[in-house]
Amino acid sequence: MDKLETLRCEACKAGAPLVTPDELKAFMLQIPEWKLKTRDNIMQLERVYRFNDFVQAIAFTQKVGELAEIEDHHPAILTEWGKVTVTWWTHKIKGLHRNDLICAAKTDLLGHK
């Protein structure tokens, strides 16, 4: 199985396939700190990163934004004092695509505590 962080996101159109349960199970082993959340019947990947202060949280938020632009895939990001919550899902298909797992793995490489 490919390492998620080495893959690139692909253009995703409405009607693109959701990840299968087997793919999801296998890929989640590579990103164990990410949690599956369901909001409005849409499965999402979410992780909370902790920091010592707001400045570090903002710096991390900027890095996530830069990753999103490079991959042309954009998460929800909530920045607070000492923490950043990142949530990935694919809006066009209302669920999880392989891109979300790739971006979650790449988010983990951005340098956090």
CSV table of N, CA and C in Angstrom, one decimal:
chain,number,residue,atom,x,y,z
A,1,MET,N,0.8,-1.2,0.0
A,1,MET,CA,0.0,0.0,0.0
A,1,MET,C,0.9,1.2,0.0
A,2,ASP,N,0.5,2.2,-0.8
A,2,ASP,CA,1.3,3.5,-0.9
A,2,ASP,C,1.2,4.2,0.4
A,3,LYS,N,2.3,5.0,0.7
A,3,LYS,CA,2.3,5.9,1.9
A,3,LYS,C,1.6,7.1,1.5
A,4,LEU,N,0.6,7.5,2.3
A,4,LEU,CA,-0.3,8.6,1.9
A,4,LEU,C,0.5,9.9,1.7
A,5,GLU,N,1.5,10.2,2.5
A,5,GLU,CA,2.2,11.5,2.3
A,5,GLU,C,3.0,11.6,1.0
A,6,THR,N,3.2,10.5,0.3
A,6,THR,CA,3.9,10.5,-0.9
A,6,THR,C,3.0,10.7,-2.2
A,7,LEU,N,1.7,10.6,-1.9
A,7,LEU,CA,0.7,10.7,-3.0
A,7,LEU,C,0.3,12.2,-3.3
A,8,ARG,N,-0.2,12.4,-4.4
A,8,ARG,CA,-0.8,13.8,-4.8
A,8,ARG,C,-2.3,13.6,-4.9
A,9,CYS,N,-3.0,14.7,-4.6
A,9,CYS,CA,-4.4,14.8,-4.8
A,9,CYS,C,-4.7,14.8,-6.2
A,10,GLU,N,-5.8,14.2,-6.6
A,10,GLU,CA,-6.3,14.2,-8.0
A,10,GLU,C,-7.5,15.1,-8.0
A,11,ALA,N,-7.8,15.7,-9.2
A,11,ALA,CA,-9.0,16.5,-9.4
A,11,ALA,C,-10.2,15.6,-9.1
A,12,CYS,N,-11.1,16.2,-8.3
A,12,CYS,CA,-12.3,15.4,-7.9
A,12,CYS,C,-13.5,16.1,-8.4
A,13,LYS,N,-14.4,15.4,-9.0
A,13,LYS,CA,-15.6,15.9,-9.6
A,13,LYS,C,-16.8,15.3,-8.8
A,14,ALA,N,-17.9,16.0,-8.9
A,14,ALA,CA,-19.1,15.4,-8.3
A,14,ALA,C,-19.3,14.0,-8.9
A,15,GLY,N,-19.7,13.1,-8.1
A,15,GLY,CA,-19.8,11.7,-8.6
A,15,GLY,C,-18.6,10.9,-8.4
A,16,ALA,N,-17.4,11.5,-8.0
A,16,ALA,CA,-16.2,10.7,-7.8
A,16,ALA,C,-16.5,9.7,-6.6
A,17,PRO,N,-15.8,8.6,-6.6
A,17,PRO,CA,-16.1,7.6,-5.6
A,17,PRO,C,-15.6,8.0,-4.2
A,18,LEU,N,-16.4,7.6,-3.2
A,18,LEU,CA,-16.0,7.7,-1.8
A,18,LEU,C,-14.9,6.6,-1.6
A,19,VAL,N,-14.1,6.8,-0.6
A,19,VAL,CA,-13.2,5.7,-0.2
A,19,VAL,C,-14.1,4.5,0.3
A,20,THR,N,-13.6,3.3,0.0
A,20,THR,CA,-14.4,2.2,0.4
A,20,THR,C,-14.1,1.9,1.9
A,21,PRO,N,-14.9,1.2,2.5
A,21,PRO,CA,-14.6,0.8,3.9
A,21,PRO,C,-13.2,0.1,4.1
A,22,ASP,N,-12.9,-0.7,3.2
A,22,ASP,CA,-11.6,-1.4,3.3
A,22,ASP,C,-10.4,-0.5,3.1
A,23,GLU,N,-10.5,0.5,2.1
A,23,GLU,CA,-9.5,1.5,1.9
A,23,GLU,C,-9.4,2.3,3.1
A,24,LEU,N,-10.5,2.8,3.7
A,24,LEU,CA,-10.5,3.6,4.8
A,24,LEU,C,-9.8,2.9,6.0
A,25,LYS,N,-10.1,1.7,6.3
A,25,LYS,CA,-9.6,1.0,7.4
A,25,LYS,C,-8.0,0.9,7.2
A,26,ALA,N,-7.6,0.5,6.0
A,26,ALA,CA,-6.2,0.4,5.7
A,26,ALA,C,-5.4,1.7,5.9
A,27,PHE,N,-6.0,2.8,5.3
A,27,PHE,CA,-5.3,4.1,5.3
A,27,PHE,C,-5.3,4.7,6.7
A,28,MET,N,-6.4,4.4,7.5
A,28,MET,CA,-6.4,5.0,8.8
A,28,MET,C,-5.3,4.5,9.7
A,29,LEU,N,-4.7,3.4,9.4
A,29,LEU,CA,-3.5,2.9,10.1
A,29,LEU,C,-2.3,3.8,9.9
A,30,GLN,N,-2.3,4.5,8.8
A,30,GLN,CA,-1.2,5.5,8.6
A,30,GLN,C,-1.4,6.8,9.3
A,31,ILE,N,-2.6,7.1,9.7
A,31,ILE,CA,-2.9,8.4,10.3
A,31,ILE,C,-3.7,8.2,11.6
A,32,PRO,N,-3.1,7.4,12.5
A,32,PRO,CA,-3.9,7.0,13.7
A,32,PRO,C,-4.4,8.1,14.6
A,33,GLU,N,-3.9,9.3,14.6
A,33,GLU,CA,-4.4,10.3,15.5
A,33,GLU,C,-5.6,11.1,14.9
A,34,TRP,N,-5.9,10.8,13.7
A,34,TRP,CA,-7.1,11.4,13.1
A,34,TRP,C,-8.3,10.6,13.5
A,35,LYS,N,-9.4,11.3,13.7
A,35,LYS,CA,-10.7,10.7,14.1
A,35,LYS,C,-11.7,10.8,13.0
A,36,LEU,N,-12.5,9.8,12.8
A,36,LEU,CA,-13.7,9.9,11.9
A,36,LEU,C,-14.8,10.6,12.6
A,37,LYS,N,-15.4,11.6,12.0
A,37,LYS,CA,-16.5,12.3,12.6
A,37,LYS,C,-17.6,12.4,11.5
A,38,THR,N,-18.9,12.3,11.9
A,38,THR,CA,-20.0,12.5,11.0
A,38,THR,C,-20.8,13.7,11.4
A,39,ARG,N,-20.9,14.6,10.4
A,39,ARG,CA,-21.7,15.8,10.6
A,39,ARG,C,-22.6,16.0,9.5
A,40,ASP,N,-23.9,16.2,9.8
A,40,ASP,CA,-24.9,16.3,8.7
A,40,ASP,C,-24.8,15.1,7.7
A,41,ASN,N,-24.6,13.9,8.3
A,41,ASN,CA,-24.5,12.7,7.5
A,41,ASN,C,-23.4,12.7,6.5
A,42,ILE,N,-22.3,13.5,6.8
A,42,ILE,CA,-21.1,13.5,6.0
A,42,ILE,C,-19.9,13.1,6.8
A,43,MET,N,-19.3,12.0,6.4
A,43,MET,CA,-18.1,11.5,7.1
A,43,MET,C,-16.9,12.4,6.8
A,44,GLN,N,-16.2,12.8,7.9
A,44,GLN,CA,-15.1,13.7,7.8
A,44,GLN,C,-13.9,13.2,8.7
A,45,LEU,N,-12.7,13.6,8.4
A,45,LEU,CA,-11.5,13.3,9.2
A,45,LEU,C,-11.2,14.6,10.0
A,46,GLU,N,-10.9,14.4,11.3
A,46,GLU,CA,-10.6,15.5,12.1
A,46,GLU,C,-9.5,15.2,13.1
A,47,ARG,N,-8.6,16.2,13.3
A,47,ARG,CA,-7.6,16.1,14.3
A,47,ARG,C,-7.4,17.5,14.9
A,48,VAL,N,-7.1,17.4,16.2
A,48,VAL,CA,-6.7,18.6,17.0
A,48,VAL,C,-5.2,18.6,17.3
A,49,TYR,N,-4.6,19.7,16.9
A,49,TYR,CA,-3.1,19.9,17.1
A,49,TYR,C,-3.0,20.9,18.3
A,50,ARG,N,-2.1,20.6,19.2
A,50,ARG,CA,-1.9,21.5,20.4
A,50,ARG,C,-0.6,22.3,20.3
A,51,PHE,N,-0.7,23.5,20.8
A,51,PHE,CA,0.5,24.4,20.7
A,51,PHE,C,0.7,25.1,22.0
A,52,ASN,N,1.8,25.8,22.2
A,52,ASN,CA,2.1,26.5,23.5
A,52,ASN,C,1.4,27.9,23.5
A,53,ASP,N,1.1,28.4,22.4
A,53,ASP,CA,0.5,29.7,22.4
A,53,ASP,C,-0.3,30.0,21.0
A,54,PHE,N,-0.8,31.2,20.9
A,54,PHE,CA,-1.6,31.5,19.7
A,54,PHE,C,-0.7,31.7,18.5
A,55,VAL,N,0.5,32.3,18.7
A,55,VAL,CA,1.4,32.5,17.6
A,55,VAL,C,1.8,31.2,16.9
A,56,GLN,N,2.1,30.2,17.7
A,56,GLN,CA,2.4,28.9,17.1
A,56,GLN,C,1.2,28.3,16.4
A,57,ALA,N,0.0,28.5,16.9
A,57,ALA,CA,-1.2,28.0,16.3
A,57,ALA,C,-1.5,28.7,15.0
A,58,ILE,N,-1.3,30.0,14.9
A,58,ILE,CA,-1.5,30.7,13.7
A,58,ILE,C,-0.4,30.3,12.6
A,59,ALA,N,0.8,30.1,13.1
A,59,ALA,CA,1.9,29.7,12.1
A,59,ALA,C,1.5,28.3,11.5
A,60,PHE,N,1.0,27.4,12.3
A,60,PHE,CA,0.6,26.1,11.8
A,60,PHE,C,-0.6,26.3,10.9
A,61,THR,N,-1.5,27.1,11.2
A,61,THR,CA,-2.7,27.4,10.4
A,61,THR,C,-2.2,27.8,9.0
A,62,GLN,N,-1.3,28.7,9.0
A,62,GLN,CA,-0.7,29.2,7.7
A,62,GLN,C,-0.1,28.1,6.9
A,63,LYS,N,0.6,27.2,7.5
A,63,LYS,CA,1.2,26.0,6.8
A,63,LYS,C,0.1,25.1,6.2
A,64,VAL,N,-1.0,24.9,7.0
A,64,VAL,CA,-2.1,24.1,6.5
A,64,VAL,C,-2.7,24.8,5.3
A,65,GLY,N,-2.9,26.1,5.3
A,65,GLY,CA,-3.4,26.8,4.2
A,65,GLY,C,-2.5,26.7,3.0
A,66,GLU,N,-1.2,26.7,3.1
A,66,GLU,CA,-0.3,26.6,2.0
A,66,GLU,C,-0.4,25.2,1.4
A,67,LEU,N,-0.5,24.2,2.3
A,67,LEU,CA,-0.7,22.8,1.8
A,67,LEU,C,-2.0,22.7,1.0
A,68,ALA,N,-3.0,23.3,1.5
A,68,ALA,CA,-4.3,23.2,0.8
A,68,ALA,C,-4.2,23.8,-0.6
A,69,GLU,N,-3.5,24.9,-0.7
A,69,GLU,CA,-3.4,25.5,-2.0
A,69,GLU,C,-2.5,24.7,-3.0
A,70,ILE,N,-1.5,24.1,-2.4
A,70,ILE,CA,-0.6,23.2,-3.3
A,70,ILE,C,-1.4,22.0,-3.8
A,71,GLU,N,-2.2,21.4,-2.9
A,71,GLU,CA,-3.0,20.2,-3.2
A,71,GLU,C,-4.3,20.5,-3.9
A,72,ASP,N,-4.7,21.8,-3.9
A,72,ASP,CA,-6.0,22.3,-4.4
A,72,ASP,C,-7.1,21.5,-3.8
A,73,HIS,N,-7.0,21.4,-2.5
A,73,HIS,CA,-8.0,20.7,-1.7
A,73,HIS,C,-8.0,21.4,-0.3
A,74,HIS,N,-9.2,21.8,0.1
A,74,HIS,CA,-9.2,22.8,1.2
A,74,HIS,C,-10.1,22.3,2.4
A,75,PRO,N,-9.4,22.3,3.6
A,75,PRO,CA,-10.1,21.8,4.8
A,75,PRO,C,-10.9,22.9,5.6
A,76,ALA,N,-11.6,22.5,6.6
A,76,ALA,CA,-12.1,23.5,7.6
A,76,ALA,C,-10.9,23.6,8.6
A,77,ILE,N,-10.6,24.8,9.0
A,77,ILE,CA,-9.6,25.0,10.0
A,77,ILE,C,-10.1,25.9,11.1
A,78,LEU,N,-10.0,25.5,12.3
A,78,LEU,CA,-10.4,26.3,13.5
A,78,LEU,C,-9.2,26.6,14.3
A,79,THR,N,-8.8,27.9,14.4
A,79,THR,CA,-7.6,28.3,15.1
A,79,THR,C,-8.0,28.9,16.4
A,80,GLU,N,-7.5,28.4,17.5
A,80,GLU,CA,-7.8,29.0,18.8
A,80,GLU,C,-6.5,29.1,19.6
A,81,TRP,N,-6.5,29.7,20.8
A,81,TRP,CA,-5.3,29.8,21.6
A,81,TRP,C,-4.9,28.4,21.9
A,82,GLY,N,-3.7,28.1,21.5
A,82,GLY,CA,-3.0,26.8,21.8
A,82,GLY,C,-3.5,25.6,21.1
A,83,LYS,N,-4.4,25.8,20.1
A,83,LYS,CA,-4.8,24.6,19.3
A,83,LYS,C,-5.4,25.0,18.0
A,84,VAL,N,-5.3,24.0,17.1
A,84,VAL,CA,-5.8,24.1,15.7
A,84,VAL,C,-6.5,22.8,15.4
A,85,THR,N,-7.8,22.9,15.0
A,85,THR,CA,-8.6,21.8,14.6
A,85,THR,C,-8.7,21.8,13.1
A,86,VAL,N,-8.2,20.7,12.5
A,86,VAL,CA,-8.3,20.6,11.0
A,86,VAL,C,-9.2,19.5,10.7
A,87,THR,N,-10.1,19.8,9.7
A,87,THR,CA,-11.1,18.8,9.3
A,87,THR,C,-11.1,18.7,7.8
A,88,TRP,N,-10.9,17.5,7.3
A,88,TRP,CA,-10.8,17.2,5.8
A,88,TRP,C,-12.0,16.4,5.4
A,89,TRP,N,-12.7,16.8,4.3
A,89,TRP,CA,-13.7,16.0,3.6
A,89,TRP,C,-13.8,16.6,2.3
A,90,THR,N,-14.5,15.9,1.4
A,90,THR,CA,-14.7,16.4,0.0
A,90,THR,C,-16.1,16.9,-0.2
A,91,HIS,N,-16.2,18.2,-0.3
A,91,HIS,CA,-17.5,18.8,-0.4
A,91,HIS,C,-18.3,18.3,-1.6
A,92,LYS,N,-17.7,18.1,-2.7
A,92,LYS,CA,-18.4,17.8,-4.0
A,92,LYS,C,-19.1,16.4,-3.9
A,93,ILE,N,-18.5,15.5,-3.1
A,93,ILE,CA,-19.1,14.2,-3.0
A,93,ILE,C,-19.7,13.9,-1.6
A,94,LYS,N,-19.7,14.9,-0.8
A,94,LYS,CA,-20.3,14.9,0.6
A,94,LYS,C,-19.8,13.6,1.4
A,95,GLY,N,-18.4,13.5,1.4
A,95,GLY,CA,-17.8,12.4,2.2
A,95,GLY,C,-16.3,12.4,2.0
A,96,LEU,N,-15.8,11.2,2.3
A,96,LEU,CA,-14.3,11.1,2.2
A,96,LEU,C,-13.9,10.5,0.9
A,97,HIS,N,-12.9,11.2,0.3
A,97,HIS,CA,-12.2,10.7,-0.9
A,97,HIS,C,-10.8,10.4,-0.5
A,98,ARG,N,-10.1,9.7,-1.3
A,98,ARG,CA,-8.7,9.5,-1.1
A,98,ARG,C,-7.9,10.7,-0.8
A,99,ASN,N,-8.2,11.8,-1.5
A,99,ASN,CA,-7.6,13.1,-1.3
A,99,ASN,C,-7.6,13.5,0.2
A,100,ASP,N,-8.6,13.3,0.9
A,100,ASP,CA,-8.7,13.7,2.3
A,100,ASP,C,-7.7,13.0,3.2
A,101,LEU,N,-7.5,11.7,2.9
A,101,LEU,CA,-6.6,10.9,3.6
A,101,LEU,C,-5.1,11.4,3.3
A,102,ILE,N,-4.9,11.7,2.0
A,102,ILE,CA,-3.6,12.2,1.6
A,102,ILE,C,-3.3,13.5,2.3
A,103,CYS,N,-4.2,14.4,2.3
A,103,CYS,CA,-4.0,15.7,3.0
A,103,CYS,C,-3.9,15.6,4.5
A,104,ALA,N,-4.6,14.6,5.1
A,104,ALA,CA,-4.4,14.4,6.5
A,104,ALA,C,-3.0,14.0,6.8
A,105,ALA,N,-2.5,13.0,6.1
A,105,ALA,CA,-1.1,12.6,6.3
A,105,ALA,C,-0.1,13.7,6.1
A,106,LYS,N,-0.3,14.5,5.0
A,106,LYS,CA,0.6,15.6,4.8
A,106,LYS,C,0.5,16.7,5.8
A,107,THR,N,-0.7,16.9,6.4
A,107,THR,CA,-0.8,17.8,7.5
A,107,THR,C,0.0,17.4,8.7
A,108,ASP,N,0.1,16.1,8.9
A,108,ASP,CA,0.9,15.6,10.0
A,108,ASP,C,2.4,15.9,9.9
A,109,LEU,N,2.8,16.1,8.6
A,109,LEU,CA,4.2,16.4,8.4
A,109,LEU,C,4.6,17.9,8.5
A,110,LEU,N,3.7,18.7,8.8
A,110,LEU,CA,3.9,20.2,8.8
A,110,LEU,C,4.6,20.7,10.1
A,111,GLY,N,4.9,19.9,11.0
A,111,GLY,CA,5.7,20.3,12.2
A,111,GLY,C,4.8,20.9,13.3
A,112,HIS,N,4.4,20.0,14.2
A,112,HIS,CA,3.5,20.4,15.3
A,112,HIS,C,4.0,19.7,16.5
A,113,LYS,N,3.4,20.0,17.6
A,113,LYS,CA,3.7,19.4,18.9
A,113,LYS,C,2.8,18.2,19.1
